[in-house]
């Protein structure tokens, strides 16, 4: 009887070992397949980058007036308000993206005179929208660099021509030359993140945008097209 019981115990142990192996193999295989599936999704999503086009900028306010900085130094101060228009298109065929940005800096003569940011939004798959970004600056000191930002004074009225003898040539004075455009620069980075498989597969897309703007006072409150003056690069 003792020998038979021992043989039965050995048989049960032999039958239990493969069952544990099957469970372990299933767990390992599941993680391998899940990892491969995640890599396939990431590889399929990464080339589907968003497309961004900067359309125009409108300066609603741009004023330069005398003032003092935080240390009491007298200098010209600029106050400005502008609206940037940008077209954002999500090319993803099976995922939406959450969009934010770094601070959007507007600079003149290597000095920041205004800033703004994109209000976070969600863009569904295969869709687009126009994004409006407000850029503001309040009493930014210019330290002697604001001469070109001051609007030109209106031209003086021409003096009445004196009566001349018949046959004398009439001299018409040349109009004053228009002021040169004021060069400005806009720079920021747009961040887009997609949650393809929850928080396990979440590709990120970074676009660096730089725009050169030639501002003229006659274009105040007008749309200034800057699409051709902007570069959009993948970071």
CSV table of C-alpha atoms in Angstrom, one decimal:
chain,number,residue,atom,x,y,z
A,1,UNK,CA,0.0,0.0,0.0
A,2,UNK,CA,2.8,2.4,0.9
A,3,UNK,CA,4.5,1.9,-2.5
A,4,UNK,CA,1.2,2.4,-4.4
A,5,UNK,CA,0.6,5.7,-2.5
A,6,UNK,CA,4.1,6.9,-3.4
A,7,UNK,CA,3.5,6.1,-7.0
A,8,UNK,CA,0.2,8.0,-7.0
A,9,UNK,CA,1.9,11.1,-5.4
A,10,UNK,CA,4.7,11.0,-8.1
A,11,UNK,CA,2.0,10.8,-10.8
A,12,UNK,CA,0.2,13.8,-9.5
A,13,UNK,CA,3.4,15.8,-9.3
A,14,UNK,CA,4.2,14.9,-12.9
A,15,UNK,CA,0.8,16.0,-14.1
A,16,UNK,CA,1.0,19.4,-12.1
A,17,UNK,CA,4.3,20.6,-13.6
A,18,UNK,CA,3.2,21.1,-17.2
A,19,UNK,CA,0.1,23.0,-16.0
A,20,UNK,CA,2.3,25.6,-14.3
A,21,UNK,CA,4.5,25.9,-17.4
A,22,UNK,CA,1.4,26.6,-19.5
A,23,UNK,CA,0.4,29.4,-17.2
A,24,UNK,CA,3.8,30.9,-17.3
A,25,UNK,CA,4.1,30.6,-21.0
A,26,UNK,CA,0.7,32.3,-21.5
A,27,UNK,CA,1.8,35.2,-19.3
A,28,UNK,CA,5.1,35.7,-21.1
A,29,UNK,CA,3.4,35.3,-24.5
A,30,UNK,CA,0.8,37.8,-23.6
A,31,UNK,CA,3.3,40.5,-22.6
A,32,UNK,CA,5.4,39.8,-25.8
A,33,UNK,CA,2.3,40.2,-28.0
A,34,UNK,CA,1.1,43.3,-26.2
A,35,UNK,CA,4.6,44.8,-26.5
A,36,UNK,CA,4.6,44.1,-30.2
A,37,UNK,CA,1.1,45.5,-30.6
A,38,UNK,CA,2.2,48.7,-28.8
A,39,UNK,CA,5.3,49.1,-31.0
A,40,UNK,CA,3.2,48.7,-34.1
A,41,UNK,CA,0.7,51.4,-32.9
A,42,UNK,CA,3.6,53.7,-32.1
A,43,UNK,CA,5.2,53.2,-35.4
A,44,UNK,CA,2.0,53.8,-37.3
A,45,UNK,CA,1.2,57.0,-35.3
A,46,UNK,CA,4.6,58.7,-35.4
A,47,UNK,CA,4.6,59.6,-39.1
A,48,UNK,CA,1.1,61.2,-38.9
A,49,UNK,CA,2.5,64.5,-37.7
A,50,UNK,CA,0.2,67.6,-37.3
A,51,UNK,CA,0.5,70.4,-39.9
A,52,UNK,CA,0.6,74.0,-38.8
A,53,UNK,CA,0.3,77.1,-40.9
A,54,UNK,CA,0.7,80.6,-39.4
A,55,UNK,CA,-1.7,82.8,-41.4
A,56,UNK,CA,-1.5,86.4,-40.2
A,57,UNK,CA,-1.0,88.8,-37.3
A,58,UNK,CA,-3.1,91.9,-36.5
A,59,UNK,CA,-1.7,94.7,-34.3
A,60,UNK,CA,-4.7,96.3,-32.5
A,61,UNK,CA,-2.6,98.6,-30.3
A,62,UNK,CA,1.0,99.7,-30.4
A,63,UNK,CA,1.9,102.8,-28.3
A,64,UNK,CA,5.3,104.1,-27.2
A,65,UNK,CA,5.4,106.7,-24.4
A,66,UNK,CA,7.9,108.0,-21.8
A,67,UNK,CA,8.0,106.2,-18.5
A,68,UNK,CA,10.3,104.6,-15.9
A,69,UNK,CA,11.4,101.0,-15.4
A,70,UNK,CA,11.3,99.2,-12.1
A,71,UNK,CA,14.6,100.9,-11.0
A,72,UNK,CA,13.4,104.4,-11.7
A,73,UNK,CA,15.4,104.8,-14.9
A,74,UNK,CA,13.6,107.0,-17.4
A,75,UNK,CA,13.1,105.4,-20.9
A,76,UNK,CA,10.5,104.8,-23.6
A,77,UNK,CA,7.9,102.2,-22.7
A,78,UNK,CA,5.9,100.2,-25.2
A,79,UNK,CA,2.3,98.8,-24.8
A,80,UNK,CA,1.0,96.5,-27.5
A,81,UNK,CA,-1.8,94.1,-28.2
A,82,UNK,CA,-1.9,91.8,-31.2
A,83,UNK,CA,-3.8,88.7,-32.4
A,84,UNK,CA,-2.0,85.8,-34.2
A,85,UNK,CA,-4.0,83.5,-36.5
A,86,UNK,CA,-2.8,79.9,-37.0
A,87,UNK,CA,-4.3,76.9,-38.8
A,88,UNK,CA,-3.8,73.6,-37.0
A,89,UNK,CA,-4.6,70.3,-38.8
A,90,UNK,CA,-4.4,66.9,-37.2
A,91,UNK,CA,-3.5,64.3,-39.9
A,92,UNK,CA,-3.9,61.3,-37.5
A,93,UNK,CA,-6.3,58.7,-38.9
A,94,UNK,CA,-7.1,56.9,-35.6
A,95,UNK,CA,-6.1,59.3,-32.8
A,96,UNK,CA,-6.8,62.8,-31.5
A,97,UNK,CA,-4.2,65.1,-30.0
A,98,UNK,CA,-3.9,67.4,-27.0
A,99,UNK,CA,-2.2,70.7,-28.0
A,100,UNK,CA,-0.3,73.3,-25.9
A,101,UNK,CA,2.7,75.6,-26.5
A,102,UNK,CA,5.7,77.3,-25.0
A,103,UNK,CA,5.3,81.0,-24.3
A,104,UNK,CA,4.9,82.8,-27.7
A,105,UNK,CA,7.5,85.7,-27.6
A,106,UNK,CA,7.4,88.7,-29.9
A,107,UNK,CA,10.7,90.5,-29.9
A,108,UNK,CA,12.1,93.7,-31.3
A,109,UNK,CA,15.8,94.5,-31.4
A,110,UNK,CA,16.5,91.3,-29.4
A,111,UNK,CA,14.1,92.5,-26.6
A,112,UNK,CA,10.8,90.8,-25.8
A,113,UNK,CA,8.0,93.3,-26.2
A,114,UNK,CA,5.0,90.9,-26.0
A,115,UNK,CA,4.1,87.4,-25.2
A,116,UNK,CA,1.1,85.0,-25.2
A,117,UNK,CA,0.3,81.3,-25.3
A,118,UNK,CA,-2.0,78.7,-26.9
A,119,UNK,CA,-4.9,77.8,-24.7
A,120,UNK,CA,-4.9,74.0,-24.4
A,121,UNK,CA,-7.3,72.3,-26.7
A,122,UNK,CA,-8.1,68.8,-28.1
A,123,UNK,CA,-8.1,68.2,-31.8
A,124,UNK,CA,-10.0,65.1,-33.0
A,125,UNK,CA,-8.6,62.8,-35.8
A,126,UNK,CA,-8.5,64.1,-39.4
A,127,UNK,CA,-9.8,67.6,-38.5
A,128,UNK,CA,-8.5,71.2,-38.3
A,129,UNK,CA,-9.3,74.5,-36.7
A,130,UNK,CA,-8.2,78.2,-36.8
A,131,UNK,CA,-6.4,79.1,-33.5
A,132,UNK,CA,-6.5,82.7,-32.3
A,133,UNK,CA,-3.6,83.7,-30.0
A,134,UNK,CA,-3.5,87.0,-28.1
A,135,UNK,CA,-0.1,88.6,-27.6
A,136,UNK,CA,0.2,91.4,-25.2
A,137,UNK,CA,2.9,93.6,-23.6
A,138,UNK,CA,2.3,96.3,-20.9
A,139,UNK,CA,4.8,99.1,-20.4
A,140,UNK,CA,7.9,97.2,-21.6
A,141,UNK,CA,11.1,99.4,-21.3
A,142,UNK,CA,12.9,99.9,-24.6
A,143,UNK,CA,16.1,101.6,-23.3
A,144,UNK,CA,16.7,103.8,-26.3
A,145,UNK,CA,15.5,101.4,-29.0
A,146,UNK,CA,12.0,102.7,-29.5
A,147,UNK,CA,12.7,105.5,-31.9
A,148,UNK,CA,11.6,103.5,-34.9
A,149,UNK,CA,8.5,102.3,-33.1
A,150,UNK,CA,7.1,105.8,-32.6
A,151,UNK,CA,4.6,106.6,-35.4
A,152,UNK,CA,5.7,109.4,-37.7
A,153,UNK,CA,4.2,112.9,-37.3
A,154,UNK,CA,1.7,113.9,-39.9
A,155,UNK,CA,3.3,115.9,-42.8
A,156,UNK,CA,3.2,119.7,-42.5
A,157,UNK,CA,0.9,121.5,-44.8
A,158,UNK,CA,2.5,122.7,-48.0
A,159,UNK,CA,2.9,126.5,-48.3
A,160,UNK,CA,0.8,128.3,-50.7
A,161,UNK,CA,2.7,128.8,-53.9
A,162,UNK,CA,3.5,132.4,-54.8
A,163,UNK,CA,2.1,133.9,-57.9
A,164,UNK,CA,4.7,133.6,-60.7
A,165,UNK,CA,5.0,135.2,-64.0
A,166,UNK,CA,3.5,133.5,-67.0
A,167,UNK,CA,5.7,130.8,-68.4
A,168,UNK,CA,7.6,130.2,-65.2
A,169,UNK,CA,7.9,126.5,-64.2
A,170,UNK,CA,5.8,125.3,-61.3
A,171,UNK,CA,8.0,123.5,-58.6
A,172,UNK,CA,6.2,120.8,-56.7
A,173,UNK,CA,8.1,119.6,-53.6
A,174,UNK,CA,8.7,115.9,-53.2
A,175,UNK,CA,6.5,114.1,-50.6
A,176,UNK,CA,8.3,112.9,-47.4
A,177,UNK,CA,9.8,109.4,-47.6
A,178,UNK,CA,7.6,106.8,-45.8
A,179,UNK,CA,9.1,105.4,-42.6
A,180,UNK,CA,11.0,102.1,-42.9
A,181,UNK,CA,9.2,99.0,-41.7
A,182,UNK,CA,10.0,97.8,-38.1
A,183,UNK,CA,11.5,94.3,-38.0
A,184,UNK,CA,10.1,92.0,-35.4
A,185,UNK,CA,10.4,88.3,-34.7
A,186,UNK,CA,8.0,85.7,-33.4
A,187,UNK,CA,9.1,82.4,-31.9
A,188,UNK,CA,7.5,79.5,-30.1
A,189,UNK,CA,7.1,75.7,-30.0
A,190,UNK,CA,3.8,73.9,-30.4
A,191,UNK,CA,3.4,70.7,-28.4
A,192,UNK,CA,1.0,67.9,-29.5
A,193,UNK,CA,0.5,64.6,-27.6
A,194,UNK,CA,-1.6,61.7,-28.7
A,195,UNK,CA,-2.9,59.0,-26.3
A,196,UNK,CA,-3.1,56.1,-28.8
A,197,UNK,CA,-3.3,53.3,-26.2
A,198,UNK,CA,-4.1,55.1,-22.9
A,199,UNK,CA,-0.9,56.3,-21.3
A,200,UNK,CA,1.1,53.4,-22.6
A,201,UNK,CA,1.4,54.6,-26.2
A,202,UNK,CA,1.5,58.4,-26.3
A,203,UNK,CA,3.7,59.8,-29.1
A,204,UNK,CA,4.7,63.5,-28.9
A,205,UNK,CA,5.1,65.9,-31.7
A,206,UNK,CA,7.0,69.2,-31.4
A,207,UNK,CA,6.9,72.0,-34.0
A,208,UNK,CA,9.3,75.0,-33.7
A,209,UNK,CA,7.8,78.1,-35.4
A,210,UNK,CA,9.8,81.3,-36.2
A,211,UNK,CA,8.3,84.3,-38.1
A,212,UNK,CA,9.8,87.5,-39.3
A,213,UNK,CA,7.4,90.4,-39.2
A,214,UNK,CA,7.8,93.8,-40.9
A,215,UNK,CA,5.5,96.2,-39.1
A,216,UNK,CA,4.3,99.5,-40.6
A,217,UNK,CA,2.1,101.9,-38.7
A,218,UNK,CA,-0.2,102.2,-41.6
A,219,UNK,CA,-1.1,98.5,-41.1
A,220,UNK,CA,-2.4,99.0,-37.6
A,221,UNK,CA,-5.7,97.1,-37.2
A,222,UNK,CA,-5.1,95.3,-40.5
A,223,UNK,CA,-4.3,91.6,-41.1
A,224,UNK,CA,-0.6,91.3,-41.9
A,225,UNK,CA,0.0,88.1,-43.9
A,226,UNK,CA,3.1,86.3,-42.6
A,227,UNK,CA,2.8,82.7,-44.0
A,228,UNK,CA,5.7,83.1,-46.4
A,229,UNK,CA,7.9,84.7,-43.6
A,230,UNK,CA,7.4,81.7,-41.2
A,231,UNK,CA,9.4,78.5,-40.9
A,232,UNK,CA,7.9,75.4,-39.2
A,233,UNK,CA,10.4,72.7,-38.3
A,234,UNK,CA,10.1,69.4,-36.4
A,235,UNK,CA,12.1,69.3,-33.2
